[in-house]
PDB file of C-alpha atoms in Angstrom:
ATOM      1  CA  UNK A1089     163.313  -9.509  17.253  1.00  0.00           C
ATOM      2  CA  UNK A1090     162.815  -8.552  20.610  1.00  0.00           C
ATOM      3  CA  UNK A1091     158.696  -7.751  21.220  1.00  0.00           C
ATOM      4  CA  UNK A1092     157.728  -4.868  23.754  1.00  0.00           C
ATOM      5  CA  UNK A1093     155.491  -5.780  27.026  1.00  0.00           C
ATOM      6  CA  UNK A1094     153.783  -2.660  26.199  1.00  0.00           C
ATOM      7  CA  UNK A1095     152.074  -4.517  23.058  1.00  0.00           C
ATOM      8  CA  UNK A1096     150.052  -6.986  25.120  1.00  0.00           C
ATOM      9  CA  UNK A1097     149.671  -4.774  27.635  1.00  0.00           C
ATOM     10  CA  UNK A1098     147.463  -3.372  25.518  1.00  0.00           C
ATOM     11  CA  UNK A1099     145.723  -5.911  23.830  1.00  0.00           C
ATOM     12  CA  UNK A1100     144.915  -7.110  27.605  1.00  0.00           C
ATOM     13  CA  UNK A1101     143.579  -3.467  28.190  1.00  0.00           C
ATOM     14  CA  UNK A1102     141.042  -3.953  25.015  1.00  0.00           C
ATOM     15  CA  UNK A1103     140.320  -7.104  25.941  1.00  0.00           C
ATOM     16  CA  UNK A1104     139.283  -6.081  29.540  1.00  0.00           C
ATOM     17  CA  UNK A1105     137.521  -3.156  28.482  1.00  0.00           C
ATOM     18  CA  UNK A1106     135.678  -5.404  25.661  1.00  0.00           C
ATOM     19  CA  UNK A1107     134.646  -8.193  28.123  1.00  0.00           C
ATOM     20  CA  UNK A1108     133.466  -5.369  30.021  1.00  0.00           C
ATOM     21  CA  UNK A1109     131.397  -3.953  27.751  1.00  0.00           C
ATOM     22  CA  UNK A1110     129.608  -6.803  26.573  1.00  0.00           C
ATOM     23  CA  UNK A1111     129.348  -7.678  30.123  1.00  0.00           C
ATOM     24  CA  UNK A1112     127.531  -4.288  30.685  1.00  0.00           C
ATOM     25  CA  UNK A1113     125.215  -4.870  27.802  1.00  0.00           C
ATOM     26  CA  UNK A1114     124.329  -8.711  29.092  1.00  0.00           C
ATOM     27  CA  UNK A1115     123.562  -7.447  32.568  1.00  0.00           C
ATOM     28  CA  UNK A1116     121.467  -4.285  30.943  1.00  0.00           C
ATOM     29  CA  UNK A1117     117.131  -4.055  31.232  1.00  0.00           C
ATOM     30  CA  UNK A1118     115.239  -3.963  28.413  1.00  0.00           C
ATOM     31  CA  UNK A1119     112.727  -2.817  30.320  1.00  0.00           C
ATOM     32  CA  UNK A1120     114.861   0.334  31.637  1.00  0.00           C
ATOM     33  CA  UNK A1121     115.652   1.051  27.976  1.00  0.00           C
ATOM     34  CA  UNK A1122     111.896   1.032  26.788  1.00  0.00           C
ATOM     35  CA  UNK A1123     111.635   3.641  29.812  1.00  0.00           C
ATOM     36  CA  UNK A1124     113.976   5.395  27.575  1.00  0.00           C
ATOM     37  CA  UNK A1125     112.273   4.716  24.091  1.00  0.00           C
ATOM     38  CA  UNK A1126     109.139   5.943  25.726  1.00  0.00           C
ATOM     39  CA  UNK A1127     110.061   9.024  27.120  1.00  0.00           C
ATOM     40  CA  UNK A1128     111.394  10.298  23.855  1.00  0.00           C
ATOM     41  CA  UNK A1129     108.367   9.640  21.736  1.00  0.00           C
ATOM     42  CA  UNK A1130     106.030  11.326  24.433  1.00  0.00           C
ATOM     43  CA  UNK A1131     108.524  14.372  24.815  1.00  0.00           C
ATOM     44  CA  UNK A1132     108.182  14.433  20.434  1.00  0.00           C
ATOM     45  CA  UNK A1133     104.035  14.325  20.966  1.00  0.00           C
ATOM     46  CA  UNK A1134     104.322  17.096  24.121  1.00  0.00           C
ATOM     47  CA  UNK A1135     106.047  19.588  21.758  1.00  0.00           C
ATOM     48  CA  UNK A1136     103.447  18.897  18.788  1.00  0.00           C
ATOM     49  CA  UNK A1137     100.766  20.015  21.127  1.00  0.00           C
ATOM     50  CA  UNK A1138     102.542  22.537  23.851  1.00  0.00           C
ATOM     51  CA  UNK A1139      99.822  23.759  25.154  1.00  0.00           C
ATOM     52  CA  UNK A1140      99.664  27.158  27.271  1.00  0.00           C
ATOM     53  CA  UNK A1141     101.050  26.045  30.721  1.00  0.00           C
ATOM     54  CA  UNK A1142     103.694  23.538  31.586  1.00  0.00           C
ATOM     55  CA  UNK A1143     100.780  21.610  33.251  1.00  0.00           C
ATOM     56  CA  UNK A1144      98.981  21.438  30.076  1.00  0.00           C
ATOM     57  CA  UNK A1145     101.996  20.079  27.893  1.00  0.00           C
ATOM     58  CA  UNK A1146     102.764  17.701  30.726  1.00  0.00           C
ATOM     59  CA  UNK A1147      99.066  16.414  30.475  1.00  0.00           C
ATOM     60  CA  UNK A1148      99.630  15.116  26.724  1.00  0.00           C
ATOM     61  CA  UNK A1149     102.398  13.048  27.740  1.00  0.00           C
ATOM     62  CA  UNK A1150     100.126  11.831  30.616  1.00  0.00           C
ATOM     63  CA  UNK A1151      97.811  10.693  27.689  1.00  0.00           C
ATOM     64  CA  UNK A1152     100.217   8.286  26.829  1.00  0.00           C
ATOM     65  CA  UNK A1153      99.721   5.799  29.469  1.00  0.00           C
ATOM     66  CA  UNK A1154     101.476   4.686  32.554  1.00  0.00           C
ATOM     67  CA  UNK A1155     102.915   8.116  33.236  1.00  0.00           C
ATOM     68  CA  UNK A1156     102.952  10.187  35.938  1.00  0.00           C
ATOM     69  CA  UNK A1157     103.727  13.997  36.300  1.00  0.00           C
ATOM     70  CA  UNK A1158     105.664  14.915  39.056  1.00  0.00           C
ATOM     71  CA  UNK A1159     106.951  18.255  37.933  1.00  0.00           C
ATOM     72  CA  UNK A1160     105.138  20.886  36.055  1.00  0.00           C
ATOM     73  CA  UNK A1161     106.285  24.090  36.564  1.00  0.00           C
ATOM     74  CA  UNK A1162     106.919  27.972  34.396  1.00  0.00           C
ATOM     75  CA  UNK A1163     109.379  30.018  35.926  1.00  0.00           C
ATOM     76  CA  UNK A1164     110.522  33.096  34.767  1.00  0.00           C
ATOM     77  CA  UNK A1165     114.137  32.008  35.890  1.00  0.00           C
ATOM     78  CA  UNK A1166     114.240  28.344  34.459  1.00  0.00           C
ATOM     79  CA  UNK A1167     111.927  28.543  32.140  1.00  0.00           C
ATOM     80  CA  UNK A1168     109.487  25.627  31.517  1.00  0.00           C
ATOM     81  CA  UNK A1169     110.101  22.137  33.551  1.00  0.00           C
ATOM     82  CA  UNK A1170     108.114  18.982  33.687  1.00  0.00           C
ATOM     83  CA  UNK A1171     109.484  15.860  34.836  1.00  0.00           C
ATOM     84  CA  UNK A1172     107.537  12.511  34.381  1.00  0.00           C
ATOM     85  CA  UNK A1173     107.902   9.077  35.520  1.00  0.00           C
ATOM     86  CA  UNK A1174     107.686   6.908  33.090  1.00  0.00           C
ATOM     87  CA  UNK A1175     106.705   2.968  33.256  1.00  0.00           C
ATOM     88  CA  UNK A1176     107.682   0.346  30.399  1.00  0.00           C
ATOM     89  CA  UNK A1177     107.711  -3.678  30.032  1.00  0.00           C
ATOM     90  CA  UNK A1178     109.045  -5.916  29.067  1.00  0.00           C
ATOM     91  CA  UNK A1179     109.446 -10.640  29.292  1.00  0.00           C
ATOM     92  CA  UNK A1180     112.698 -10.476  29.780  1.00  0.00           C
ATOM     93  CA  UNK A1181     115.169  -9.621  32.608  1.00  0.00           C
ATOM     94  CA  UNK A1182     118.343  -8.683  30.966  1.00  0.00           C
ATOM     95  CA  UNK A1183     119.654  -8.540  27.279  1.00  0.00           C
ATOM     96  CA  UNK A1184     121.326 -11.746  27.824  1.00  0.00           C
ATOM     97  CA  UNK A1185     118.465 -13.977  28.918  1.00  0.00           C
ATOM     98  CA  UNK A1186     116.567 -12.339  25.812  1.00  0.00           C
ATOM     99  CA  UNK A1187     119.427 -13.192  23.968  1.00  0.00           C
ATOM    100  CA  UNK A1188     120.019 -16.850  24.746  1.00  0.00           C
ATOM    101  CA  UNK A1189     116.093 -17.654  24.526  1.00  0.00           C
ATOM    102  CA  UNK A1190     114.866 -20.425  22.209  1.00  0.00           C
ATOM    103  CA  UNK A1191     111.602 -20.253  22.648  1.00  0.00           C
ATOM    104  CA  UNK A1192     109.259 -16.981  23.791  1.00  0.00           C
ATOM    105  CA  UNK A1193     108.686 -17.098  27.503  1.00  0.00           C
ATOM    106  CA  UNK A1194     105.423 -14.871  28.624  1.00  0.00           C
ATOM    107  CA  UNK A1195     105.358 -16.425  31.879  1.00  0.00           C
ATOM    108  CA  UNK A1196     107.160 -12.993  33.605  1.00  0.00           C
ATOM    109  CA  UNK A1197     106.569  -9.536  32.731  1.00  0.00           C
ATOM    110  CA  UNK A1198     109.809  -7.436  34.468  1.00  0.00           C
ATOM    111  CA  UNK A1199     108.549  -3.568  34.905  1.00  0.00           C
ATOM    112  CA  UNK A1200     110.859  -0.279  35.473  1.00  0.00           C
ATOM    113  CA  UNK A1201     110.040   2.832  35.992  1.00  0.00           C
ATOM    114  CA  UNK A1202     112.140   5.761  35.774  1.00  0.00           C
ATOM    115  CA  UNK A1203     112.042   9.928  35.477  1.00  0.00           C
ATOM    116  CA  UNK A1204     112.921  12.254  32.538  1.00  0.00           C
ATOM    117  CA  UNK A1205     113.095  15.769  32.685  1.00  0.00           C
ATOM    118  CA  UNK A1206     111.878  17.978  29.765  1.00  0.00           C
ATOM    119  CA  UNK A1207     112.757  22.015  29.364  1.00  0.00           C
ATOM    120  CA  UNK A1208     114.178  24.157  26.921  1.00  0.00           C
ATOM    121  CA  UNK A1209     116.418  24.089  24.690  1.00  0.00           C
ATOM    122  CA  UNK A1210     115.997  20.289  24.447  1.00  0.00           C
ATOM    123  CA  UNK A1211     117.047  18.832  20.976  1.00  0.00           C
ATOM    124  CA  UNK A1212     114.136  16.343  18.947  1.00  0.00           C
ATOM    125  CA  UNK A1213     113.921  12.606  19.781  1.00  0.00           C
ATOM    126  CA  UNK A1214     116.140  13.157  23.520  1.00  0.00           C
ATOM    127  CA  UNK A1215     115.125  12.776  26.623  1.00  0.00           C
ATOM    128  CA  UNK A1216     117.138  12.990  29.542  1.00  0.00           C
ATOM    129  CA  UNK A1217     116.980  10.396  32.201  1.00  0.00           C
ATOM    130  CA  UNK A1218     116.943  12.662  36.159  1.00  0.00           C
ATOM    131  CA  UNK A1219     116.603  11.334  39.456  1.00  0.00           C
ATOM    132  CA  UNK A1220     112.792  11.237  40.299  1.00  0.00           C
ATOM    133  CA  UNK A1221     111.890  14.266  43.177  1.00  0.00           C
ATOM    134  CA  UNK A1222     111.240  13.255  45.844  1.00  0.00           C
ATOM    135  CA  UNK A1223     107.640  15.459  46.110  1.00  0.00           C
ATOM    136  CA  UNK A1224     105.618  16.885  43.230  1.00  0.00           C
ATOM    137  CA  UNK A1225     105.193  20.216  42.382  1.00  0.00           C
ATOM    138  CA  UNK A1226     102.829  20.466  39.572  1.00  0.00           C
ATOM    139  CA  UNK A1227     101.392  23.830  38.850  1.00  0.00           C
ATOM    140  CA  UNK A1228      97.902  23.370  38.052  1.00  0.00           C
ATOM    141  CA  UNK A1229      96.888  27.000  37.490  1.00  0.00           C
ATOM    142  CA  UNK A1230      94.832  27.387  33.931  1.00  0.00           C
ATOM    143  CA  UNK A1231      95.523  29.290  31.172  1.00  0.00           C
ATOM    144  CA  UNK A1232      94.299  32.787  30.920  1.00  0.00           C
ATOM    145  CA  UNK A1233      90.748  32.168  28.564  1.00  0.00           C
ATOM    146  CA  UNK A1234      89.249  34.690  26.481  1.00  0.00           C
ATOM    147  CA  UNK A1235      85.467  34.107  26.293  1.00  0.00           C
ATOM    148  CA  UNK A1236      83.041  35.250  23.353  1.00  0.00           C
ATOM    149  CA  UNK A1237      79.584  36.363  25.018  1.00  0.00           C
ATOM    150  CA  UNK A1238      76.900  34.420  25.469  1.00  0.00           C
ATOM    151  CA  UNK A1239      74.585  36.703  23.372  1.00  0.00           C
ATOM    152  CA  UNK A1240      76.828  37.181  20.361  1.00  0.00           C
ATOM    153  CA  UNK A1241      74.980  35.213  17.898  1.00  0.00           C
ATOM    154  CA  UNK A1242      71.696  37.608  18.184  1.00  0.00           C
ATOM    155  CA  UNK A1243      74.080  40.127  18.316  1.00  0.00           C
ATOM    156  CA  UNK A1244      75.975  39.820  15.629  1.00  0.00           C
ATOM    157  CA  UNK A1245      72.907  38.805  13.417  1.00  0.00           C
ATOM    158  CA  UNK A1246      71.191  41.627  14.205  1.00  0.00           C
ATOM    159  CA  UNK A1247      74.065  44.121  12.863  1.00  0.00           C
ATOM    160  CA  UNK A1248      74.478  42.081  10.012  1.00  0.00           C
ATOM    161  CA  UNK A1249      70.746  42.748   9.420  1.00  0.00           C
ATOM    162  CA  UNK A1250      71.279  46.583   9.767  1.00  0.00           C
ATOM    163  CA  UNK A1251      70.963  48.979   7.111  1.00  0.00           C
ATOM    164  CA  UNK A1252      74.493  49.911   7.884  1.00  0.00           C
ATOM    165  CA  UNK A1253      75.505  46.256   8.100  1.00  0.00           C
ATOM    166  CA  UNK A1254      79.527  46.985   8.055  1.00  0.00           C
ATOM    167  CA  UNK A1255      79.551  49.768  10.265  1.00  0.00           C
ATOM    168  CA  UNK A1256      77.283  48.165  12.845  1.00  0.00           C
ATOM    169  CA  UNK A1257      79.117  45.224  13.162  1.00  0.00           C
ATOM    170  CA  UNK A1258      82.442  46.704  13.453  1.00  0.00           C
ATOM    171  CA  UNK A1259      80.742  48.783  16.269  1.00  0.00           C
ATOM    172  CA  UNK A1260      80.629  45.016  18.103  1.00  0.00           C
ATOM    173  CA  UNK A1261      84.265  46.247  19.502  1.00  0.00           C
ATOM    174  CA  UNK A1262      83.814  43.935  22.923  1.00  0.00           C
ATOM    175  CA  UNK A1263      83.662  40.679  20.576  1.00  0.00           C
ATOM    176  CA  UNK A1264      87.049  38.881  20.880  1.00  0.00           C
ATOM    177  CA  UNK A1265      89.253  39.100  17.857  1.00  0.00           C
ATOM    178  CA  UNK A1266      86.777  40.684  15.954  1.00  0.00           C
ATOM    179  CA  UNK A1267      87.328  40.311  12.324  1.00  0.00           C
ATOM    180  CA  UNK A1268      85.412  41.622   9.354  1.00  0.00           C
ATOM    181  CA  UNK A1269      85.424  41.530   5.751  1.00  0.00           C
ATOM    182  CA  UNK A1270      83.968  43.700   3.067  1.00  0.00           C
ATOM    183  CA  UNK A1271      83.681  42.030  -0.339  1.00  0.00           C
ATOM    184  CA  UNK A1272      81.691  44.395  -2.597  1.00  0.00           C
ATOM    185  CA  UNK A1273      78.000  44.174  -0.907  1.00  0.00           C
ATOM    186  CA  UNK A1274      79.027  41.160   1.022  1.00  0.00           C
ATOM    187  CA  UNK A1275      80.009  41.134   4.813  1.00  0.00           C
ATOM    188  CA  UNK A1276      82.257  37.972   6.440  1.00  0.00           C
ATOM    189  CA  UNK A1277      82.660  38.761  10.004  1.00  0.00           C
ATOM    190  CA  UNK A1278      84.553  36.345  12.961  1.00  0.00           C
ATOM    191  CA  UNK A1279      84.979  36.493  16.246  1.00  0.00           C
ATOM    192  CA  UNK A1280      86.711  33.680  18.393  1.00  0.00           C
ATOM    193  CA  UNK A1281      87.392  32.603  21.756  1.00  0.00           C
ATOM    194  CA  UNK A1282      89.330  30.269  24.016  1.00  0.00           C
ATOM    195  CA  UNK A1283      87.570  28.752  26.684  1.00  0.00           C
ATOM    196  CA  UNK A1284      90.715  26.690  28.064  1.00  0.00           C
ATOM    197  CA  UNK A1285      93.519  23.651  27.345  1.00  0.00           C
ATOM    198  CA  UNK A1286      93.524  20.154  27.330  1.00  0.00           C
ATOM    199  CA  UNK A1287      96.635  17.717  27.181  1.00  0.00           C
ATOM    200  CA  UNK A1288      98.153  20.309  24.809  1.00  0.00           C
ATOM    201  CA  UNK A1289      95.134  21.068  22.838  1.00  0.00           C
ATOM    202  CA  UNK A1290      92.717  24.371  22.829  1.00  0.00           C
ATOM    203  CA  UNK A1291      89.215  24.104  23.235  1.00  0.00           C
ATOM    204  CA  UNK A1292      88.108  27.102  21.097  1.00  0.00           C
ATOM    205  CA  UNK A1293      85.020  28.869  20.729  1.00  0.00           C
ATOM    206  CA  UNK A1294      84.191  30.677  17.397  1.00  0.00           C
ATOM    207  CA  UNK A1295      81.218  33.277  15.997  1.00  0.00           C
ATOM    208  CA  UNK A1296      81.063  33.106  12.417  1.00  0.00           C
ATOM    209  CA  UNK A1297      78.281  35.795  10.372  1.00  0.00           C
ATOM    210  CA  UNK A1298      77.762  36.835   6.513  1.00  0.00           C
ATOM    211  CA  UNK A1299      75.645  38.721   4.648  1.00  0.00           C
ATOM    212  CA  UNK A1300      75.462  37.643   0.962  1.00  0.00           C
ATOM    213  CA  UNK A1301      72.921  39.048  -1.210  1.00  0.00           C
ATOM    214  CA  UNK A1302      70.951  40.644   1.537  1.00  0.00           C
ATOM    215  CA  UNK A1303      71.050  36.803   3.726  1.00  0.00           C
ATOM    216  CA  UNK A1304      72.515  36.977   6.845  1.00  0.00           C
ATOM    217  CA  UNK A1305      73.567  33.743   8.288  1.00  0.00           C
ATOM    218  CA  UNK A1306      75.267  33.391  11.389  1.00  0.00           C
ATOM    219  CA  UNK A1307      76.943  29.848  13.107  1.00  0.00           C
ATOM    220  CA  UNK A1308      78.711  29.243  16.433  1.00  0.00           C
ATOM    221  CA  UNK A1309      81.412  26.513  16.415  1.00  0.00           C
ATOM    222  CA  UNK A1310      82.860  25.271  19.817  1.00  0.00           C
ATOM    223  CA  UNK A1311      85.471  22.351  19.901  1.00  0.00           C
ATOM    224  CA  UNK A1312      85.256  19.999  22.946  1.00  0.00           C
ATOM    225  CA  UNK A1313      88.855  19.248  24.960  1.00  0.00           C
ATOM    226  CA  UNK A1314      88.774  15.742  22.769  1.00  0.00           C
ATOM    227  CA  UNK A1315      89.062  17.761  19.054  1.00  0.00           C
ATOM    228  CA  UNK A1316      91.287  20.002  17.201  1.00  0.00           C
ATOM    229  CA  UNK A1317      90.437  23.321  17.884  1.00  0.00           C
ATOM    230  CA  UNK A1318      88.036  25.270  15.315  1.00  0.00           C
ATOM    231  CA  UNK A1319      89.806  27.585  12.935  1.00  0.00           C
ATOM    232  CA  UNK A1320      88.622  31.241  13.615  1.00  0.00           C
ATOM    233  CA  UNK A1321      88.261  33.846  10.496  1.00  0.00           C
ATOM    234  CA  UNK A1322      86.535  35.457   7.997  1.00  0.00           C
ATOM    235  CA  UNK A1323      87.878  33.277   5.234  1.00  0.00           C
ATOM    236  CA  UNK A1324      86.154  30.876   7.187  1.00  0.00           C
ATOM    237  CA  UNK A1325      82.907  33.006   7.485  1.00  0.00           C
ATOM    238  CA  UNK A1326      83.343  33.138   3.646  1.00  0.00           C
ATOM    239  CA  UNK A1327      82.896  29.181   3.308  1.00  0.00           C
ATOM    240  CA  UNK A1328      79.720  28.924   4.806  1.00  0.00           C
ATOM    241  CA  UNK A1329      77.681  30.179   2.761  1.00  0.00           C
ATOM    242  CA  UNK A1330      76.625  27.253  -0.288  1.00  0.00           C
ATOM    243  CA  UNK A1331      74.399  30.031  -2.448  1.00  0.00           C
TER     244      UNK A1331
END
């Protein structure tokens, strides 16, 4: 039977492309591809907490460790960007050498370093490896705040006080996000702030006041850049009081 020279042709062809490829993944740094690994679980944690400002979502990945932003920016033509250099470890130098070890070697620590970009649409647990700009351009402006006055605690505690408790307090119009509550005789009021953002995260500022029974009661609650931010209502209001 006569055989066709295109049938080892071939079976050379896979067995190039095979040597190759095994070749490729010998040769290959763990170290670049715990870059990789890294970079996808910070881009996860930077959409958990996004923040206000592409600086600010940047800023939780910079919590991470051994990362660097180098671009931060909101555009109304692109959209949101941030690219950040990330930095990984690792003992060995290639796959092979980890590969054909015996015994663990802690002698050498090989480090890489490369740059992902982040920006929308990007599908969960991706991140896509860019070439790392040559200068920064981080946009640092802050978030717009919304502040609740300093005096809204005596304020607010003196309406509550008022004959005409509901109607003075809802005459408190300049109080941020003013909420309030009528349940029968008793009064739940809430009014809540931002004072600014931190690595994703927003540092909130909150007047709760009640009137129960004829007590008024009145709290302020401010979260520092290190916390969750404090919830902000009247169902909250409503907890507070334990008679």
């Amino acid at each position: 039977m006569k055989t066709s020279w295109v049938e080892p042709a071939v079976v050379a062809l896979m067995l190039v492309v095979a040597v190759g490829g095994v070749w490729a993944w010998a040769q290959g740094s763990p170290a670049d591809a715990r870059t990789h690994t890294r970079a996808v679980a910070i881009f996860n944690a930077m959409e958990t907490y996004p923040g206000k400002t592409a600086y600010d979502q940047a800023r939780e990945g910079e919590r991470q460790g051994e990362v660097e932003i180098l671009v931060a920016t909101d555009r109304p033509e692109e959209g949101r960007r941030i690219v950040l250099a990330v930095t990984a470890h690792h003992e060995c130098r290639t796959n092979w050498e980890c590969a054909t070890r015996i015994w663990p070697d802690h002698s050498s620590i090989y480090t890489a370093t490369r740059c992902f970009e982040w920006s929308e649409p990007r599908e969960w647990d991706t991140a896509d490896e860019v070439d790392c700009p040559r200068k920064p351009e981080v946009d640092t402006t802050p978030a717009e705040t919304v502040e609740v006055p300093e005096d809204a605690e005596a304020r607010l505690e003196a309406a509550l006080g008022a004959d005409d408790a509901s109607a003075s307090v809802r005459a408190l119009s300049d109080l941020p996000g003013l909420e309030v509550q009528e349940k029968g005789t008793r009064i739940f009021v809430a009014s809540g702030g931002v004072t600014g953002y931190w690595m994703g995260r927003t540092v909130s500022d909150c007047v709760l006041g009640w009137k129960v029974d004829g007590e008024v009661g009145v709290v302020r609650l401010s979260s520092s850049p290190h916390e969750e931010p404090v919830t902000c209502s009247w169902e909250d209001a409503r907890a507070r009081p334990t008679g």
